Coordinates of C-alpha atoms in Angstrom, one line a residue:
M100 CA 117.9 127.0 157.7
R101 CA 118.3 123.4 158.6
L102 CA 117.0 122.4 162.0
L103 CA 118.9 120.0 164.2
L104 CA 116.9 117.2 165.9
L105 CA 118.3 115.8 169.2
W106 CA 116.8 112.5 170.3
V107 CA 117.6 112.0 174.0
I108 CA 116.5 108.5 175.1
I109 CA 115.9 108.0 178.9
L110 CA 114.6 104.5 178.9
V111 CA 114.5 102.4 175.8
G112 CA 112.4 99.4 174.9
I113 CA 112.4 98.2 171.4
S114 CA 109.7 96.2 169.8
A115 CA 108.5 95.3 166.3
C116 CA 105.5 97.3 165.1
A117 CA 103.6 94.3 163.9
P118 CA 100.5 93.6 166.1
K119 CA 101.3 91.2 169.0
N120 CA 99.8 87.7 169.2
V121 CA 99.4 87.6 165.4
E122 CA 101.3 84.8 163.7
P123 CA 102.3 85.4 160.0
T124 CA 100.7 82.6 157.8
S125 CA 102.9 83.0 154.7
T126 CA 106.3 83.9 153.4
D127 CA 105.0 87.2 152.2
A128 CA 103.6 88.1 155.6
K129 CA 107.0 87.2 157.3
S130 CA 108.8 89.4 154.7
K131 CA 106.4 92.3 155.4
T132 CA 106.8 92.0 159.1
S133 CA 110.6 92.0 158.7
K134 CA 110.4 95.2 156.7
E135 CA 108.1 96.8 159.2
F136 CA 110.7 96.0 161.9
E137 CA 113.5 97.6 159.9
R138 CA 111.3 100.7 159.1
T139 CA 109.9 101.4 162.6
L140 CA 111.2 101.3 166.2
T141 CA 109.2 101.8 169.4
L142 CA 110.9 103.4 172.4
D143 CA 109.6 104.1 175.9
D144 CA 110.1 107.2 178.1
V145 CA 111.8 109.5 175.6
T146 CA 112.7 113.2 175.5
L147 CA 112.8 114.8 172.1
E148 CA 114.3 118.2 171.5
Q149 CA 114.8 120.4 168.5
A150 CA 117.1 123.4 168.2
D151 CA 118.0 125.8 165.5
E152 CA 121.5 126.1 163.9
Q153 CA 122.5 128.6 166.6
G154 CA 121.7 125.9 169.2
K155 CA 118.7 127.8 170.6
L156 CA 115.9 125.5 171.8
L157 CA 112.7 125.4 169.6
W158 CA 110.8 122.7 171.5
N159 CA 111.2 120.0 174.1
I160 CA 108.8 117.1 174.3
K161 CA 108.7 114.2 176.8
A162 CA 106.7 111.2 175.7
Q163 CA 105.6 108.0 177.3
Q164 CA 106.3 106.2 174.1
V165 CA 107.8 107.1 170.7
S166 CA 107.8 105.3 167.4
Y167 CA 110.1 106.6 164.7
S168 CA 111.4 105.5 161.4
K169 CA 114.9 104.0 161.0
D170 CA 116.3 107.2 159.5
Q171 CA 114.8 109.1 162.5
K172 CA 113.0 111.6 160.2
M173 CA 109.5 110.7 161.5
A174 CA 108.3 110.2 165.0
T175 CA 104.9 109.4 166.5
V176 CA 104.6 110.0 170.2
K177 CA 102.2 108.9 172.9
N178 CA 101.1 111.2 175.8
P179 CA 103.5 114.0 174.9
V180 CA 104.2 116.8 177.4
G181 CA 106.5 119.6 176.7
E182 CA 107.3 123.2 175.9
L183 CA 107.4 125.4 172.8
Y184 CA 110.1 128.1 172.5
D185 CA 111.0 131.2 170.5
Q186 CA 114.8 131.7 170.4
G187 CA 115.0 130.0 173.8
K188 CA 112.1 131.9 175.4
L189 CA 109.3 129.7 176.7
L190 CA 106.0 130.4 174.8
Y191 CA 103.7 127.5 175.6
K192 CA 103.4 124.4 177.7
I193 CA 101.6 121.7 175.9
K194 CA 100.2 118.2 176.4
A195 CA 98.1 115.8 174.4
D196 CA 97.3 112.1 173.9
Q197 CA 99.5 111.7 170.9
G198 CA 101.6 113.6 168.3
E199 CA 103.7 113.6 165.2
F200 CA 107.0 115.1 164.5
E201 CA 109.3 115.4 161.4
Q202 CA 112.9 116.2 161.8
N203 CA 113.2 118.7 158.9
S204 CA 109.5 119.8 158.9
K205 CA 108.5 123.2 160.2
R206 CA 105.4 121.8 162.0
I207 CA 104.4 119.7 165.0
F208 CA 101.0 118.0 165.2
L209 CA 99.3 116.9 168.4
R210 CA 95.9 115.2 168.7
N211 CA 93.2 114.5 171.3
N212 CA 92.8 116.2 174.7
I213 CA 95.0 119.1 173.8
V214 CA 96.0 121.6 176.5
A215 CA 98.2 124.5 175.6
T216 CA 99.1 127.0 178.3
D217 CA 100.8 130.4 177.8
P218 CA 102.7 131.2 181.0
N219 CA 103.2 134.8 179.8
T220 CA 99.6 135.8 179.2
G221 CA 97.8 133.1 181.2
L222 CA 95.8 132.0 178.2
V223 CA 94.8 128.3 178.3
L224 CA 93.5 126.6 175.1
K225 CA 91.9 123.2 174.9
G226 CA 90.9 121.2 171.8
K227 CA 91.2 118.1 169.8
E228 CA 94.1 119.1 167.4
L229 CA 97.1 121.3 167.7
E230 CA 99.5 122.4 165.0
W231 CA 102.7 124.3 165.8
I232 CA 104.3 126.2 162.9
V233 CA 107.8 126.4 164.3
Q234 CA 109.6 129.2 162.5
Q235 CA 106.6 131.6 162.5
N236 CA 105.7 130.9 166.2
I237 CA 102.1 130.3 165.1
I238 CA 100.0 127.8 167.1
V239 CA 96.6 126.5 165.8
V240 CA 94.1 124.6 167.9
R241 CA 91.1 123.0 166.1
N242 CA 87.9 121.2 166.8
S243 CA 85.7 122.1 169.9
V244 CA 88.2 124.7 171.1
T245 CA 87.8 126.5 174.4
G246 CA 90.0 129.3 175.8
D247 CA 90.3 130.7 179.3
H248 CA 92.0 133.9 180.4
A249 CA 91.8 136.2 183.4
Q250 CA 89.8 138.7 181.3
L251 CA 87.8 136.4 179.0
Q252 CA 86.5 133.0 178.0
A253 CA 86.1 131.7 174.5
I254 CA 84.8 128.9 172.3
A255 CA 85.4 128.4 168.6
R256 CA 86.0 125.7 166.0
E257 CA 89.5 127.0 165.4
V258 CA 91.9 129.3 167.2
Q259 CA 95.1 130.8 165.8
V260 CA 97.7 132.4 168.0
F261 CA 100.2 134.7 166.2
Y262 CA 102.7 135.1 169.1
R263 CA 105.0 137.6 167.5
Q264 CA 102.1 139.8 166.5
K265 CA 100.5 139.4 169.9
R266 CA 97.2 138.4 168.3
V267 CA 94.7 135.6 168.7
E268 CA 92.1 134.8 166.1
F269 CA 88.9 132.9 166.8
W270 CA 87.2 131.3 163.8
D271 CA 83.8 129.8 162.9
K272 CA 80.9 130.3 165.3
A273 CA 83.2 131.9 167.8
T274 CA 82.0 133.4 171.1
V275 CA 84.4 135.5 173.3
S276 CA 83.0 136.6 176.7
S277 CA 84.4 139.3 179.0
K278 CA 84.1 138.2 182.6
N279 CA 83.2 141.4 184.5
P280 CA 80.7 142.4 183.4
V281 CA 79.6 139.4 181.4
V282 CA 79.4 140.6 177.8
K283 CA 79.5 138.1 174.9
L284 CA 80.8 138.9 171.4
Q285 CA 79.7 136.4 168.8
S286 CA 80.9 136.2 165.2
D287 CA 82.5 133.8 162.7
H288 CA 85.8 135.7 163.1
I289 CA 87.0 137.5 166.2
V290 CA 90.5 139.0 166.7
W291 CA 92.0 139.6 170.1
L292 CA 94.9 141.9 170.5
W293 CA 95.9 141.0 174.0
E294 CA 98.4 143.9 174.7
Q295 CA 95.8 146.4 173.5
Q296 CA 93.0 144.5 175.3
L297 CA 90.9 144.8 172.2
L298 CA 88.4 142.4 170.6
S299 CA 87.3 143.1 167.0
S300 CA 85.3 141.4 164.2
N301 CA 85.1 142.3 160.5
L302 CA 82.1 140.0 160.0
K303 CA 78.5 140.2 161.2
T304 CA 78.6 140.4 165.0
K305 CA 76.2 140.1 167.9
I306 CA 77.0 141.5 171.4
E307 CA 75.0 140.5 174.4
R308 CA 75.2 142.0 177.9
Y309 CA 74.2 139.7 180.8
Q310 CA 73.0 140.3 184.3
N311 CA 72.4 137.4 186.6
Q312 CA 72.7 135.1 183.7
T313 CA 70.0 136.9 181.8
V314 CA 70.4 138.9 178.6
T315 CA 69.5 142.6 179.3
D316 CA 70.8 144.3 176.2
R317 CA 71.7 143.0 172.7
G318 CA 73.5 144.6 169.8
I319 CA 74.2 143.6 166.2
A320 CA 76.3 145.1 163.4
E321 CA 78.3 144.3 160.4
T322 CA 81.6 145.0 162.2
A323 CA 82.4 145.7 165.9
D324 CA 85.1 146.4 168.4
M325 CA 85.1 145.7 172.1
N326 CA 87.7 147.4 174.3
L327 CA 88.1 145.4 177.5
K328 CA 90.0 148.2 179.2
T329 CA 87.5 151.0 178.6
Q330 CA 84.5 148.6 178.4
I331 CA 83.2 150.3 175.3
A332 CA 81.9 148.4 172.3
T333 CA 81.7 150.2 169.0
L334 CA 79.2 148.8 166.5
R335 CA 79.5 150.0 162.8
K336 CA 77.4 149.5 159.7
N337 CA 73.7 148.8 160.2
A338 CA 74.2 148.8 163.9
Q339 CA 71.3 148.2 166.3
I340 CA 71.0 147.9 170.0
A341 CA 67.9 146.5 171.7
L342 CA 67.4 147.3 175.4
S343 CA 65.1 145.6 177.8
Q344 CA 65.0 148.5 180.3
P345 CA 64.1 151.0 179.0
P346 CA 62.4 149.2 176.1
L347 CA 64.3 150.9 173.3
Q348 CA 65.6 150.0 169.9
I349 CA 68.5 152.2 168.8
S350 CA 70.0 152.1 165.3
S351 CA 72.7 154.0 163.5
N352 CA 75.8 153.4 161.3
E353 CA 77.9 153.8 164.4
L354 CA 77.0 153.2 168.0
Q355 CA 79.4 153.6 170.9
W356 CA 78.1 151.5 173.8
N357 CA 79.7 151.7 177.3
Y358 CA 78.2 148.5 178.6
Q359 CA 79.7 149.1 182.1
K360 CA 78.5 152.7 182.6
R361 CA 75.4 152.0 180.4
T362 CA 75.7 154.9 178.0
I363 CA 75.1 154.9 174.2
S364 CA 76.2 157.6 171.8
S365 CA 76.4 158.1 168.1
P366 CA 78.2 160.8 166.0
Q367 CA 76.0 159.9 163.1
F368 CA 72.3 159.9 162.2
I369 CA 70.5 158.0 165.0
T370 CA 67.0 156.5 165.3
I371 CA 65.4 155.6 168.7
I372 CA 62.2 153.7 169.0
E373 CA 60.3 153.4 172.3
R374 CA 58.4 150.2 171.8
E375 CA 55.7 150.4 174.4
Q376 CA 54.5 154.0 173.7
Q377 CA 55.3 153.8 169.9
V378 CA 57.4 156.9 169.9
T379 CA 60.2 157.3 167.3
V380 CA 62.9 160.0 167.6
T381 CA 65.6 160.7 164.9
A382 CA 68.5 163.2 165.0
N383 CA 71.8 163.9 163.4
Q384 CA 73.6 162.9 166.7
G385 CA 72.6 161.5 170.0
W386 CA 73.8 160.5 173.5
G387 CA 71.9 158.5 176.1
D388 CA 72.3 157.7 179.8
L389 CA 70.6 154.3 180.4
K390 CA 70.9 154.5 184.1
D391 CA 68.9 157.7 184.3
N392 CA 67.0 156.9 181.1
I393 CA 67.7 160.3 179.5
F394 CA 68.6 160.9 175.8
Y395 CA 70.1 164.1 174.4
L396 CA 69.6 164.6 170.7
T397 CA 70.9 167.4 168.4
G398 CA 70.5 168.4 164.8
N399 CA 67.3 168.0 162.8
V400 CA 65.5 166.3 165.6
V401 CA 62.2 164.7 164.7
G402 CA 59.9 163.1 167.3
I403 CA 56.8 161.2 166.2
G404 CA 54.1 159.9 168.4
A405 CA 52.2 157.2 166.6
K406 CA 49.1 157.2 168.7
R407 CA 47.9 160.7 167.7
Q408 CA 50.1 161.0 164.7
A409 CA 51.8 164.0 166.2
Q410 CA 55.2 165.3 165.2
L411 CA 57.8 167.5 166.9
N412 CA 60.7 169.2 165.1
S413 CA 63.5 171.0 166.8
N414 CA 67.3 171.6 166.9
L415 CA 67.8 170.1 170.3
L416 CA 65.8 167.6 172.3
T417 CA 66.1 166.2 175.8
W418 CA 64.0 163.1 176.2
Y419 CA 63.1 161.7 179.6
I420 CA 62.1 158.1 178.8
P421 CA 60.2 156.9 181.9
Q422 CA 58.0 160.0 182.0
Q423 CA 57.8 160.2 178.2
S424 CA 58.4 163.9 178.6
F425 CA 60.7 166.2 176.7
S426 CA 62.1 169.6 176.4
A427 CA 62.9 171.0 172.9
E428 CA 64.8 174.1 171.8
G429 CA 65.4 175.8 168.5
N430 CA 63.0 176.2 165.6
V431 CA 60.3 174.2 167.4
V432 CA 57.4 173.0 165.3
Y433 CA 54.6 170.8 166.7
R434 CA 52.1 169.3 164.3
Q435 CA 49.1 167.3 165.3
I436 CA 46.4 165.6 163.2
D437 CA 43.7 164.9 165.7
P438 CA 42.6 167.6 166.4
P439 CA 44.6 169.3 163.5
F440 CA 46.7 172.3 164.5
N441 CA 50.4 173.5 164.4
L442 CA 52.5 175.3 167.0
M443 CA 55.8 177.1 166.3
G444 CA 58.2 178.7 168.7
E445 CA 61.7 178.7 170.2
K446 CA 61.1 176.3 173.1
A447 CA 58.7 173.5 174.0
V448 CA 58.0 171.1 176.8
G449 CA 55.5 168.3 176.8
R450 CA 54.8 164.6 176.9
F451 CA 54.8 162.1 174.0
E452 CA 52.5 159.8 176.0
N453 CA 49.4 162.0 175.7
D454 CA 50.7 164.4 173.1
T455 CA 50.5 167.5 175.4
V456 CA 52.9 170.3 174.5
V457 CA 53.5 173.9 175.6
V458 CA 55.4 176.0 173.1
S459 CA 57.0 179.3 174.1
G460 CA 58.9 182.1 172.3
G461 CA 62.0 181.7 174.5
N462 CA 64.3 184.6 175.4
T463 CA 64.3 186.1 172.0
G464 CA 60.9 187.6 172.2
T465 CA 59.7 185.6 169.2
P466 CA 56.0 185.1 169.5
V467 CA 54.4 181.7 169.4
V468 CA 52.5 181.0 166.2
T469 CA 49.4 178.8 166.3
E470 CA 47.9 177.4 163.1
I471 CA 44.5 175.8 163.3
V472 CA 43.7 173.6 160.4
P473 CA 40.1 173.7 159.5
E474 CA 38.3 170.3 159.0

């Protein structure tokens, strides 16, 4: 499809492109200057437009000055301000210090002090270079890029906006931050699907939750999603979350983190380490309420207290973090090395902090079995 370029000239001032106040000193120099004059013209206060063969506007640019070749196939503009369109629909308002256009090319280049504003989504991108791929409606902003939106802020070395797919990609040391609450997602590649309000990364990712400009919780994983609507971050593959209060480190191959309600859950094998009391608990699945500091764990639960080398096994475990107390149910086995003995029953309550435990038979009438290991 051939694109039609319309050059609308508001005020015209023509000048040779040879530098002013420089006198040619030879016949060759004069000939070169004459050729430059024939090749390039400079015009002031110009409006440039490009439409497709159906006459629908593709872009409209006003410039303080434009220099273009005699055949009008190449134009260099100064202080361009304009709009980018898709079949007549306004997509972006843009401005820059300078730019380059080719009549039959499928791209526009703008440079220095780039500002691109999407009036439909409210996204504002700023950077040093902008490339507009006309027929695909793809905008690329490069070099020290910042982005601002009602829901988020972003920085990256390059940002690509795929307007028809409603997708924005942030590349190379990118950070995208939700505004309320402040949660930062950092990776070398972050994808934002703005209609779905979803951020995702398929590369190693770090997620940080802030309160009063201080990091309170931090998560890392090989891949991650962050849903801005539900305020749930899902970390996958070697996922870890470190919490300041309570002082926990949680790891699994999948962690679902509601950073607003402050809950963490995993449908897979999960490990929780309480750093101060040196208690480690593992289970097939787990769910935790970080406001009340309670964790519920199910399936092959193993709790280990490092201080006395005590171990608790059960089917279910409720762990009250601040008190370091617990209640366990189902095939409870408690083993302690110092002094050495074992307890077995259906239920148990106790404290990891001082390794005290009371085991009962539960409602089944099963007796508690005590094994004393001789020294």
